[in-house]
Coordinates of C-alpha atoms and ligand atoms in Angstrom, one line a residue:
M1 CA 5.9 9.1 -0.7
C2 CA 5.5 12.6 0.6
G3 CA 3.7 13.2 3.9
I4 CA 1.6 16.1 5.3
V5 CA 0.7 17.0 8.9
A6 CA -1.1 20.1 10.0
Y7 CA -2.4 21.5 13.3
T8 CA -4.4 24.4 14.6
G9 CA -5.4 24.9 18.2
P10 CA -4.4 26.3 21.6
G11 CA -1.3 24.1 21.9
D12 CA 2.1 24.5 20.3
A13 CA 2.0 23.0 16.8
V14 CA 5.7 22.2 16.6
P15 CA 5.9 19.0 18.7
I16 CA 2.7 17.7 17.1
L17 CA 4.1 18.3 13.6
T18 CA 7.5 16.8 14.3
E19 CA 5.9 13.7 16.0
G20 CA 3.4 13.4 13.2
L21 CA 6.2 13.6 10.6
A22 CA 8.1 10.9 12.4
R23 CA 5.0 8.7 12.1
L24 CA 5.1 9.2 8.4
E25 CA 8.8 8.4 7.9
Y26 CA 7.9 4.8 7.0
R27 CA 6.4 6.1 3.7
G28 CA 9.9 7.0 2.5
Y29 CA 11.3 10.6 2.2
D30 CA 14.4 12.5 1.7
S31 CA 13.8 15.9 3.3
A32 CA 11.4 17.5 5.8
G33 CA 10.1 20.9 6.8
L34 CA 7.7 22.9 9.0
A35 CA 6.0 26.3 8.9
V36 CA 4.2 27.8 11.8
V37 CA 2.3 31.0 12.4
G38 CA 3.8 32.4 15.6
R39 CA 1.5 33.9 18.3
S40 CA 2.6 37.3 17.1
G41 CA 1.4 36.6 13.6
D42 CA 4.8 36.0 11.9
L43 CA 5.6 33.0 9.7
R44 CA 8.5 30.7 10.9
V45 CA 9.8 28.2 8.4
R46 CA 12.5 25.5 8.8
K47 CA 13.3 22.9 6.2
A48 CA 16.2 20.7 5.3
A49 CA 17.3 17.6 3.3
G50 CA 17.7 14.7 5.7
R51 CA 15.9 13.2 8.7
V52 CA 13.0 14.5 10.7
A53 CA 14.9 14.0 14.0
A54 CA 17.7 16.2 12.7
L55 CA 15.2 18.9 11.7
A56 CA 13.5 18.7 15.1
A57 CA 16.8 18.9 16.9
S58 CA 17.8 22.0 14.9
L59 CA 14.7 24.1 15.9
P60 CA 15.4 26.9 18.3
A61 CA 13.3 27.1 21.5
R62 CA 11.5 30.1 20.2
F63 CA 10.3 28.2 17.1
K64 CA 6.6 27.9 18.3
G65 CA 3.2 28.6 16.9
G66 CA -0.5 27.7 17.3
T67 CA -1.1 26.9 13.6
G68 CA 1.3 25.0 11.4
I69 CA 2.0 22.6 8.6
G70 CA 4.7 20.0 8.2
H71 CA 6.0 17.8 5.3
T72 CA 8.2 14.9 4.4
R73 CA 9.3 15.1 0.8
W74 CA 10.1 12.2 -1.7
A75 CA 11.7 14.0 -4.6
T76 CA 10.0 14.0 -7.9
H77 CA 10.9 17.5 -9.4
G78 CA 14.4 18.5 -8.3
E79 CA 16.9 16.7 -6.2
P80 CA 16.5 16.3 -2.4
S81 CA 17.8 19.7 -1.0
D82 CA 17.0 22.3 1.5
D83 CA 15.5 24.6 -1.1
N84 CA 13.4 21.9 -2.7
A85 CA 12.1 20.8 0.7
H86 CA 8.6 21.9 1.6
P87 CA 6.9 24.2 2.9
H88 CA 7.2 26.6 0.0
V89 CA 6.6 30.2 0.9
A90 CA 5.4 33.3 -1.0
G91 CA 5.0 36.4 1.3
T92 CA 2.5 35.5 4.0
V93 CA 1.6 32.1 2.6
A94 CA 3.2 28.7 3.2
V95 CA 2.1 25.5 1.4
V96 CA 3.0 21.8 1.6
H97 CA 2.0 19.6 -1.3
N98 CA 1.9 15.9 -2.1
G99 CA 1.3 14.9 -5.7
I100 CA 2.5 16.2 -9.1
I101 CA 1.6 19.4 -10.9
E102 CA 1.7 18.5 -14.5
N103 CA 1.5 22.1 -15.9
A104 CA 4.2 23.3 -13.4
D105 CA 6.7 24.4 -16.2
E106 CA 4.1 26.6 -17.8
L107 CA 3.0 28.1 -14.5
R108 CA 6.6 28.6 -13.4
A109 CA 7.4 30.4 -16.7
K110 CA 4.3 32.7 -16.3
L111 CA 5.2 33.6 -12.7
Q112 CA 8.8 34.3 -13.7
A113 CA 7.7 36.4 -16.6
D114 CA 5.8 38.5 -14.0
G115 CA 9.0 39.0 -12.0
V116 CA 8.5 36.3 -9.4
V117 CA 11.8 34.8 -8.2
L118 CA 11.4 31.1 -7.5
A119 CA 13.6 29.6 -4.8
S120 CA 13.3 25.9 -5.8
E121 CA 13.1 23.6 -8.8
T122 CA 9.9 22.1 -7.6
D123 CA 6.5 21.9 -9.2
S124 CA 4.9 22.7 -5.8
E125 CA 6.4 26.2 -5.4
V126 CA 3.9 27.6 -7.9
L127 CA 1.1 27.0 -5.3
P128 CA 2.0 29.6 -2.6
H129 CA 2.7 32.2 -5.3
L130 CA -0.7 31.6 -7.0
I131 CA -2.4 31.8 -3.6
A132 CA -0.5 34.9 -2.5
R133 CA -1.4 36.7 -5.8
S134 CA -5.2 36.2 -5.3
A135 CA -7.3 39.2 -4.3
A136 CA -9.9 37.0 -2.6
A137 CA -10.7 38.0 1.0
E138 CA -11.0 34.4 2.3
L139 CA -8.0 32.0 2.2
E140 CA -10.3 29.3 1.0
D141 CA -11.2 31.3 -2.1
A142 CA -7.6 32.2 -2.8
V143 CA -6.7 28.4 -2.6
R144 CA -9.7 27.6 -4.8
E145 CA -8.6 30.1 -7.4
A146 CA -5.0 28.8 -7.4
L147 CA -6.2 25.2 -7.7
S148 CA -8.4 26.0 -10.7
Q149 CA -5.1 26.8 -12.6
I150 CA -3.5 23.4 -11.6
V151 CA -3.5 20.3 -13.8
G152 CA -2.3 17.3 -11.8
T153 CA -2.7 15.7 -8.4
Y154 CA -2.5 17.2 -5.0
G155 CA -3.0 16.9 -1.3
I156 CA -2.2 20.3 0.1
A157 CA -2.2 22.2 3.4
V158 CA -1.9 26.0 3.5
V159 CA -1.4 28.6 6.2
D160 CA -1.4 32.4 5.7
T161 CA -0.4 34.8 8.5
R162 CA -3.2 37.1 7.3
H163 CA -5.6 34.4 8.5
P164 CA -4.4 33.4 11.9
G165 CA -5.7 30.1 13.2
V166 CA -6.9 29.0 9.8
L167 CA -5.7 26.0 7.8
V168 CA -6.9 25.2 4.3
V169 CA -6.5 21.7 3.0
A170 CA -7.5 20.2 -0.4
R171 CA -7.4 16.9 -2.1
N172 CA -7.2 15.6 -5.7
G173 CA -5.7 12.2 -6.1
S174 CA -3.5 12.4 -3.0
P175 CA -5.0 11.7 0.4
V176 CA -6.0 14.2 3.1
V177 CA -7.6 13.3 6.4
L178 CA -8.9 15.7 9.0
G179 CA -8.5 14.8 12.7
I180 CA -11.1 16.2 15.2
G181 CA -9.8 17.1 18.6
E182 CA -11.2 19.0 21.7
K183 CA -11.1 22.6 20.5
E184 CA -8.1 21.7 18.2
M185 CA -8.0 20.2 14.8
Y186 CA -5.4 18.2 12.8
A187 CA -5.0 17.2 9.2
A188 CA -2.6 14.7 7.6
S189 CA -2.0 12.6 4.5
D190 CA -2.2 9.4 6.6
V191 CA -4.0 8.5 9.8
A192 CA -0.7 7.2 11.2
A193 CA 0.1 10.9 12.0
L194 CA -3.2 11.4 13.8
V195 CA -3.9 8.3 16.0
R196 CA -1.9 9.6 18.9
Y197 CA -4.1 12.7 19.2
T198 CA -7.5 11.7 18.0
R199 CA -9.7 8.8 16.8
Q200 CA -12.3 10.9 15.0
V201 CA -11.4 11.5 11.4
V202 CA -12.9 12.8 8.2
H203 CA -11.6 11.7 4.8
L204 CA -11.7 14.3 2.1
D205 CA -12.8 13.2 -1.3
D206 CA -11.1 14.2 -4.6
G207 CA -12.1 17.7 -5.6
E208 CA -12.8 18.7 -2.0
L209 CA -11.4 21.4 0.1
A210 CA -11.7 22.1 3.9
T211 CA -11.2 25.3 5.9
I212 CA -10.2 24.3 9.4
R213 CA -10.2 26.3 12.6
P214 CA -9.6 25.1 16.2
D215 CA -13.3 24.8 16.8
G216 CA -14.3 23.0 13.7
F217 CA -14.2 22.7 9.9
R218 CA -16.3 23.2 6.8
T219 CA -15.9 21.3 3.6
S220 CA -16.8 22.3 0.0
T221 CA -16.1 21.3 -3.6
L222 CA -13.6 23.2 -5.7
D223 CA -16.6 25.1 -7.2
A224 CA -17.7 26.2 -3.7
R225 CA -20.6 23.9 -3.1
A226 CA -20.8 22.9 0.6
T227 CA -20.4 19.2 1.3
R228 CA -21.5 17.2 4.3
K229 CA -19.0 14.8 6.0
E230 CA -19.6 12.2 8.7
P231 CA -16.6 11.6 11.0
S232 CA -15.5 8.0 11.3
V233 CA -13.6 6.4 14.1
I234 CA -10.1 4.9 13.7
E235 CA -10.0 1.5 15.3
T236 CA -6.2 0.9 15.2
E237 CA -4.3 1.2 18.4
D238 CA -1.5 3.8 18.6
A239 CA 0.9 0.9 19.6
A240 CA 0.3 -0.7 16.2
Y241 CA 2.6 2.0 14.8
D242 CA 5.5 1.1 17.1
A243 CA 8.1 -1.5 16.3
E244 CA 7.5 -3.0 19.8
G245 CA 11.0 -4.3 20.4
Y246 CA 11.6 -5.6 16.9
T247 CA 14.6 -4.2 15.0
H248 CA 12.5 -3.8 11.9
F249 CA 8.8 -3.4 11.1
M250 CA 9.2 -5.9 8.3
R251 CA 10.1 -8.6 10.8
K252 CA 7.4 -7.5 13.2
E253 CA 4.8 -7.7 10.4
I254 CA 6.0 -11.1 9.3
H255 CA 5.5 -12.3 12.9
E256 CA 2.1 -10.7 13.1
Q257 CA 0.8 -12.9 10.4
P258 CA -0.9 -15.6 12.5
A259 CA -2.9 -12.8 14.3
A260 CA -3.6 -11.0 11.1
V261 CA -4.9 -14.1 9.4
E262 CA -7.1 -14.8 12.5
R263 CA -8.6 -11.3 12.2
A264 CA -9.2 -11.8 8.4
L265 CA -11.1 -15.0 9.2
R266 CA -12.9 -13.8 12.4
G267 CA -16.7 -14.1 12.1
R268 CA -16.5 -14.9 8.4
L269 CA -16.7 -18.7 8.4
D270 CA -20.1 -20.4 8.5
G271 CA -20.0 -23.8 10.1
R272 CA -23.6 -24.6 9.1
F273 CA -23.4 -24.2 5.3
H274 CA -19.6 -24.5 5.1
T275 CA -19.3 -21.2 3.4
A276 CA -18.0 -17.7 4.1
H277 CA -19.9 -14.6 5.0
L278 CA -18.5 -11.3 3.7
G279 CA -20.5 -8.4 5.1
G280 CA -19.4 -5.7 2.8
L281 CA -19.8 -7.6 -0.5
E282 CA -23.1 -6.1 -1.4
L283 CA -23.8 -9.0 -3.7
D284 CA -26.8 -11.2 -3.2
P285 CA -26.6 -14.9 -4.4
R286 CA -28.6 -14.2 -7.6
E287 CA -26.2 -11.3 -8.5
A288 CA -23.3 -13.6 -7.6
R289 CA -24.6 -16.3 -9.9
A290 CA -24.9 -13.8 -12.8
I291 CA -21.1 -13.1 -12.7
R292 CA -19.5 -14.5 -15.8
R293 CA -15.9 -13.4 -15.2
I294 CA -13.8 -11.9 -12.5
K295 CA -10.9 -9.4 -13.2
I296 CA -8.6 -8.6 -10.3
L297 CA -6.5 -5.4 -10.4
G298 CA -3.6 -4.3 -8.1
C299 CA 0.0 -3.2 -8.3
G300 CA 3.2 -5.0 -7.2
S301 CA 2.5 -7.5 -4.4
A302 CA -1.2 -6.6 -4.4
Y303 CA -1.3 -7.8 -8.0
Y304 CA 0.6 -11.1 -7.1
A305 CA -1.9 -11.7 -4.3
G306 CA -4.6 -11.0 -6.8
Q307 CA -3.2 -13.7 -9.1
V308 CA -3.5 -16.1 -6.1
G309 CA -7.1 -14.9 -5.7
A310 CA -7.9 -15.5 -9.4
Q311 CA -6.6 -19.0 -9.2
L312 CA -8.6 -19.7 -6.0
I313 CA -11.8 -18.3 -7.6
E314 CA -11.3 -20.5 -10.7
E315 CA -10.5 -23.6 -8.7
L316 CA -13.2 -23.3 -6.1
A317 CA -16.0 -21.4 -7.9
R318 CA -15.2 -22.3 -11.5
I319 CA -15.7 -18.7 -12.6
P320 CA -13.1 -17.6 -15.2
A321 CA -10.8 -15.2 -13.3
D322 CA -7.5 -13.4 -14.0
A323 CA -5.4 -10.7 -12.5
E324 CA -3.7 -7.8 -14.2
P325 CA -1.5 -4.9 -13.0
A326 CA -3.9 -2.0 -12.4
S327 CA -1.1 0.3 -13.7
E328 CA -1.4 -1.3 -17.1
F329 CA -5.1 -1.8 -17.2
R330 CA -5.9 1.9 -16.7
Y331 CA -3.9 2.8 -19.8
R332 CA -5.2 0.3 -22.3
N333 CA -8.7 1.5 -22.8
P334 CA -10.1 -1.7 -21.3
V335 CA -13.3 -3.3 -22.5
V336 CA -15.6 -3.2 -19.5
E337 CA -18.3 -5.9 -19.4
A338 CA -21.5 -5.8 -17.5
D339 CA -21.3 -9.4 -16.2
T340 CA -17.7 -9.1 -15.1
L341 CA -17.0 -8.4 -11.5
Y342 CA -13.9 -6.2 -11.0
I343 CA -11.9 -6.4 -7.8
A344 CA -9.3 -3.8 -6.8
V345 CA -6.7 -4.9 -4.3
S346 CA -4.7 -2.5 -2.2
Q347 CA -3.1 -2.5 1.2
S348 CA -2.9 1.3 1.5
G349 CA -6.1 2.0 -0.5
E350 CA -4.4 5.0 -1.9
T351 CA -2.2 3.6 -4.7
Y352 CA -2.8 6.1 -7.5
D353 CA -2.7 3.5 -10.4
T354 CA -5.2 1.3 -8.7
L355 CA -7.5 4.2 -7.8
A356 CA -7.3 5.4 -11.4
A357 CA -8.2 2.0 -12.7
V358 CA -11.2 1.9 -10.3
Q359 CA -12.3 5.4 -11.4
E360 CA -12.0 4.4 -15.1
L361 CA -14.1 1.2 -14.5
R362 CA -16.8 3.1 -12.6
R363 CA -17.0 5.7 -15.3
K364 CA -17.7 3.0 -17.8
G365 CA -20.3 1.4 -15.5
G366 CA -18.2 -1.5 -14.2
R367 CA -19.0 -3.0 -10.9
V368 CA -15.9 -2.9 -8.6
L369 CA -15.3 -4.5 -5.2
G370 CA -12.3 -3.5 -3.1
V371 CA -10.0 -5.8 -1.2
V372 CA -8.4 -3.2 1.0
N373 CA -6.5 -2.9 4.3
A374 CA -6.8 0.8 5.1
V375 CA -10.3 1.5 6.4
G376 CA -11.9 4.6 4.8
S377 CA -9.2 5.0 2.2
A378 CA -9.8 6.4 -1.3
I379 CA -10.1 3.0 -3.0
A380 CA -12.4 1.6 -0.3
R381 CA -14.6 4.6 -0.7
E382 CA -14.6 4.5 -4.5
C383 CA -15.7 0.9 -4.8
D384 CA -19.3 -0.5 -4.8
G385 CA -18.6 -2.8 -1.9
G386 CA -15.6 -4.7 -0.6
I387 CA -13.8 -6.7 2.0
Y388 CA -11.4 -5.3 4.5
L389 CA -8.3 -7.2 5.4
H390 CA -8.1 -6.1 9.1
A391 CA -4.4 -6.7 8.9
G392 CA -3.6 -3.6 11.0
P393 CA -1.2 -0.9 9.7
E394 CA 1.6 -2.1 7.6
I395 CA 4.6 0.1 8.1
A396 CA 7.5 -1.6 6.3
V397 CA 7.7 -0.8 2.7
A398 CA 7.8 -4.5 1.7
S399 CA 4.3 -5.9 2.0
T400 CA 4.1 -9.1 4.0
K401 CA 1.1 -9.5 6.3
A402 CA -1.1 -7.5 3.9
Y403 CA -0.1 -9.9 1.1
T404 CA -1.0 -13.0 3.2
S405 CA -4.3 -11.5 4.5
T406 CA -5.2 -10.6 0.9
A407 CA -4.7 -14.2 -0.2
V408 CA -6.8 -15.4 2.8
V409 CA -9.6 -12.9 1.9
F410 CA -9.6 -14.2 -1.6
A411 CA -9.9 -17.8 -0.3
L412 CA -12.9 -16.7 1.7
L413 CA -14.4 -15.0 -1.4
A414 CA -13.7 -18.1 -3.5
L415 CA -15.3 -20.3 -0.9
H416 CA -18.4 -18.0 -0.8
L417 CA -18.7 -18.0 -4.6
G418 CA -17.9 -21.7 -4.8
R419 CA -20.7 -22.6 -2.4
I420 CA -23.1 -20.5 -4.4
H421 CA -22.0 -22.4 -7.5
D422 CA -20.9 -26.1 -7.5
L423 CA -18.5 -26.5 -4.5
S424 CA -19.9 -29.3 -2.4
P425 CA -20.6 -28.9 1.3
A426 CA -17.9 -31.5 1.9
D427 CA -15.3 -29.5 -0.1
G428 CA -16.6 -26.3 1.6
R429 CA -15.9 -27.8 5.0
R430 CA -12.5 -29.0 3.9
I431 CA -11.5 -25.5 2.7
A432 CA -12.9 -23.9 5.9
E433 CA -11.0 -26.3 8.1
G434 CA -7.9 -25.6 6.0
L435 CA -8.4 -21.8 6.6
R436 CA -8.8 -22.3 10.3
A437 CA -5.5 -24.2 10.5
L438 CA -3.5 -21.4 8.8
P439 CA -2.6 -19.3 11.9
G440 CA -1.0 -22.3 13.7
Q441 CA 0.8 -23.4 10.5
I442 CA 2.2 -20.0 10.0
E443 CA 3.6 -20.2 13.6
E444 CA 5.2 -23.4 12.6
I445 CA 7.0 -21.8 9.7
L446 CA 8.0 -18.8 11.8
R447 CA 9.7 -21.2 14.3
Q448 CA 12.1 -22.2 11.5
E449 CA 13.3 -18.6 11.2
D450 CA 16.9 -19.3 12.5
R451 CA 17.4 -22.0 9.8
I452 CA 16.0 -19.7 7.1
A453 CA 18.2 -16.9 8.3
A454 CA 21.3 -19.0 8.0
L455 CA 20.3 -20.0 4.4
A456 CA 19.6 -16.4 3.6
A457 CA 23.0 -15.3 4.9
D458 CA 24.6 -17.8 2.6
L459 CA 22.5 -16.9 -0.4
A460 CA 23.2 -13.2 0.1
K461 CA 26.6 -13.8 -1.6
Y462 CA 25.0 -14.2 -5.0
R463 CA 24.3 -11.4 -7.4
S464 CA 21.2 -12.9 -9.0
M465 CA 18.6 -15.5 -8.2
L466 CA 15.9 -17.3 -10.1
F467 CA 12.4 -18.1 -8.6
V468 CA 10.4 -20.8 -10.3
G469 CA 6.9 -22.3 -9.7
R470 CA 4.1 -24.0 -11.5
V471 CA 0.4 -22.9 -11.5
R472 CA -0.2 -22.3 -7.7
G473 CA 3.5 -21.9 -7.2
W474 CA 3.8 -19.3 -10.0
P475 CA 2.5 -16.2 -8.1
V476 CA 4.4 -17.5 -5.1
A477 CA 7.6 -17.4 -7.1
R478 CA 6.8 -13.9 -8.4
E479 CA 6.1 -12.6 -4.9
G480 CA 9.4 -14.3 -3.6
A481 CA 11.4 -12.6 -6.3
Q482 CA 9.7 -9.3 -5.6
K483 CA 10.5 -9.5 -1.9
L484 CA 14.1 -10.4 -2.4
K485 CA 14.8 -7.6 -4.9
E486 CA 13.0 -5.0 -2.9
V487 CA 14.9 -5.3 0.3
S488 CA 18.2 -7.1 -0.5
Y489 CA 18.7 -5.5 -4.0
I490 CA 19.8 -8.9 -5.3
H491 CA 18.6 -9.3 -8.8
A492 CA 15.7 -11.8 -8.8
E493 CA 13.7 -13.1 -11.7
A494 CA 10.6 -15.2 -11.5
Y495 CA 9.6 -17.7 -14.2
P496 CA 6.9 -20.3 -14.5
A497 CA 8.8 -23.6 -14.0
S498 CA 7.0 -24.8 -17.2
E499 CA 8.7 -22.1 -19.3
L500 CA 12.3 -22.7 -18.2
K501 CA 13.1 -24.9 -21.1
H502 CA 11.7 -22.3 -23.5
G503 CA 14.5 -19.8 -22.7
P504 CA 15.8 -19.1 -19.2
L505 CA 17.5 -22.5 -18.9
A506 CA 20.4 -20.8 -20.8
L507 CA 21.1 -18.8 -17.7
I508 CA 21.5 -21.8 -15.3
S509 CA 25.0 -22.0 -13.9
P510 CA 26.6 -22.4 -10.4
D511 CA 26.3 -18.6 -10.0
L512 CA 22.6 -18.5 -10.3
P513 CA 20.7 -20.3 -7.6
A514 CA 17.1 -21.2 -8.2
V515 CA 14.5 -21.0 -5.5
A516 CA 11.8 -23.6 -6.5
I517 CA 8.3 -23.7 -5.2
V518 CA 7.5 -27.4 -5.0
P519 CA 4.3 -28.2 -3.1
D520 CA 3.2 -31.8 -2.9
D521 CA 0.4 -31.5 -5.3
E522 CA -0.6 -33.0 -8.7
L523 CA 2.3 -31.3 -10.3
L524 CA 5.1 -32.5 -8.0
D525 CA 6.5 -34.9 -10.6
K526 CA 6.6 -32.2 -13.2
N527 CA 8.4 -29.9 -10.8
R528 CA 10.9 -32.6 -9.9
S529 CA 11.9 -33.0 -13.5
T530 CA 12.4 -29.3 -13.8
L531 CA 14.7 -29.4 -10.8
G532 CA 16.6 -32.2 -12.4
E533 CA 17.1 -30.0 -15.5
I534 CA 18.5 -27.3 -13.3
R535 CA 20.8 -29.6 -11.3
A536 CA 22.1 -31.3 -14.5
R537 CA 23.4 -27.8 -15.5
H538 CA 25.1 -27.4 -12.1
G539 CA 22.6 -24.9 -10.8
R540 CA 22.0 -24.8 -7.0
V541 CA 18.4 -25.5 -6.1
I542 CA 16.6 -24.3 -2.9
T543 CA 13.2 -25.9 -2.5
I544 CA 10.2 -24.5 -0.7
G545 CA 7.6 -27.2 -0.3
H546 CA 6.4 -30.1 1.6
T547 CA 9.4 -32.4 1.2
D548 CA 12.6 -32.2 3.2
A549 CA 15.5 -32.2 0.8
G550 CA 18.2 -31.3 3.3
E551 CA 20.0 -28.1 3.9
D552 CA 18.8 -26.3 0.8
S553 CA 15.1 -26.9 1.6
V554 CA 12.4 -25.3 3.7
V555 CA 9.4 -27.4 4.6
V556 CA 6.0 -25.8 5.2
P557 CA 3.1 -27.7 6.9
K558 CA 0.6 -29.4 4.5
N559 CA -2.8 -27.9 4.2
E560 CA -5.4 -28.2 1.4
P561 CA -3.6 -27.9 -1.9
E562 CA -5.8 -25.0 -3.0
L563 CA -4.4 -23.0 0.0
D564 CA -0.8 -23.7 -0.7
A565 CA -0.1 -20.2 -2.2
I566 CA -1.0 -18.8 1.3
L567 CA 1.7 -20.6 3.3
L568 CA 4.5 -21.0 0.7
P569 CA 5.4 -17.3 0.5
I570 CA 6.1 -17.0 4.2
P571 CA 9.6 -18.6 4.1
L572 CA 10.4 -16.4 1.1
Q573 CA 9.5 -13.3 3.2
L574 CA 12.0 -14.5 5.9
L575 CA 14.6 -15.3 3.2
A576 CA 14.4 -11.8 1.7
Y577 CA 14.4 -10.1 5.1
H578 CA 17.4 -12.0 6.4
A579 CA 19.3 -11.6 3.1
A580 CA 18.8 -7.9 3.5
V581 CA 19.9 -7.9 7.1
A582 CA 23.0 -10.0 6.2
L583 CA 23.8 -7.3 3.6
D584 CA 23.2 -4.6 6.2
H585 CA 20.4 -2.8 4.3
D586 CA 17.9 -0.5 5.8
V587 CA 15.1 -3.1 5.5
D588 CA 12.2 -0.9 6.3
K589 CA 13.2 1.8 3.9
P590 CA 14.6 0.2 0.8
R591 CA 16.3 2.5 -1.6
N592 CA 14.2 4.3 -4.2
L593 CA 10.9 2.9 -2.9
A594 CA 8.1 4.4 -0.9
K595 CA 5.3 2.7 1.0
S596 CA 2.3 3.9 -0.8
V597 CA 2.7 5.1 -4.4
T598 CA 0.2 8.0 -4.5
V599 CA 1.6 9.6 -7.6
D600 CA 0.8 8.9 -11.3
Ligands
F6R701 C1 5.8 -4.9 -2.4 C2 5.0 -3.7 -2.2 C3 4.4 -3.0 -3.4 C4 2.9 -2.8 -3.1 C5 2.3 -2.0 -4.3 C6 0.8 -1.8 -4.1 O1 6.3 -5.4 -1.2 O2 4.9 -3.2 -1.1 O3 4.6 -3.7 -4.6 O4 2.3 -4.0 -3.0 O5 2.9 -0.7 -4.4 O6 0.5 -1.1 -2.9 P1 -0.9 -1.1 -2.2 O7 -1.2 -2.5 -1.8 O8 -0.9 -0.2 -1.1 O9 -1.9 -0.7 -3.3

């Protein structure tokens, strides 16, 4: 998705903006641009389709300025091109915009009827024109006037040569974070662009606007009421945003999983009562007992991790629980029940569909907890309480460590709720010990990487693959198929193993290998008979489970059966990664995908 960086201060904005944009590349983009106000008060703009490095290399030495805005664009309205790249300019005003302006056609037509010549096909270009046409004396008021005409979502940053040293930023559905420096200020759509310069940040809320000068900032609502913001401190180290010797972030993040799981568990297991403590839950035992149902919402891999969570909660706490894509839930006028606990899952904390589902729930009086990785993100702030993953920044588009940490956090929540309900101390201890064993067991799986890579290179020759699993193995199969298609572009379909004979068995042939999730649990015999049905139809079967079935099998260490869905996806992450590498794909930036989907 698009990225924004902005700076105002005594330094040269240009290297800060290009470095910041490079830090946002992981989100996916097709073009980039900068606008700076030169020390002599002129506006300098450079933008082009293509990479940030090429843009930076093309800048002449005199391209300097003390205040500036930068952007990486992920095309929505109009193809990737130099003209469609941001910033967009009208007279003295330059704007970068993330989000989608829904009434852009109407606004473009109005501007054109007034004789304005538009230089791009974008929705965003209306913004600088609306701002430049305002008669307001303050840039902030001109931006406010322009935004009052906009229907849609935005994160914006604006400069105007008539207001040297001033940046105005605003947020509605697309993140904006201010960074506080020493007599210099920053803003960005993602803290990744700021950590190199400052640790002190302020997250804007939807409907908020900020005027930023080198010596400080003030925030207000769109209707000009002042707001108070407390800065928070970013804990993540700058190095977490570097590949640190790995060829791809995806592989680095797969290998970070033992440490990420340790962080997710740290300080949360209680050896006395064999339960879990989750500080941010804001739910006392009486309230927890009153919960009759749990509904988990997320998108993509966050949804699949939520499905694992729902199963864990049902198994350990015996509370009816299910997961649903947040992207569907928000559009179906959901019935919101007072005794249902809603849980929103998101790595980025900015996924628009999930945020919109949370907002709809809160509007209807629903109680929502967040299971979120990005501290201070919109979803985290919108929820009534929550649990952070502490997985560290996830840069690769394909989610790996955040998926695993989410499943671990759900195991902790299920243990906590289970011990409030009927889970015995002995079972509580058994699950807690199982959780403590996970980091070491993930290491064991990672040590099999060479074997899995060889298997992946062989599987990369197929055009399509089937993933099957039963009950605990079903979300694992879905996540495995998701990972494979995202990065290798091999078509992959996941099916519950129990449903094969109700249709998809017709597809089985030597050309369609099936990856089967077969843990050694109470369903092992059932799964074996499904594999027999596939093999009888000459289908190749690759098993992921606890039994060594030769070359076409990957064995994961045994833990408690309830926790199987945490370990079993890890070989599938490696399989997807190495299939993509064998096919020579840009693993961290898969085609058509962006890291965090902040648009509607
Ligand atoms: C899959 C993937 C996506 C995300 C989804 C939700 O590898 O990365 O499916 O899981 O877009 O993103 P978050 O968790 O940031 O809300």
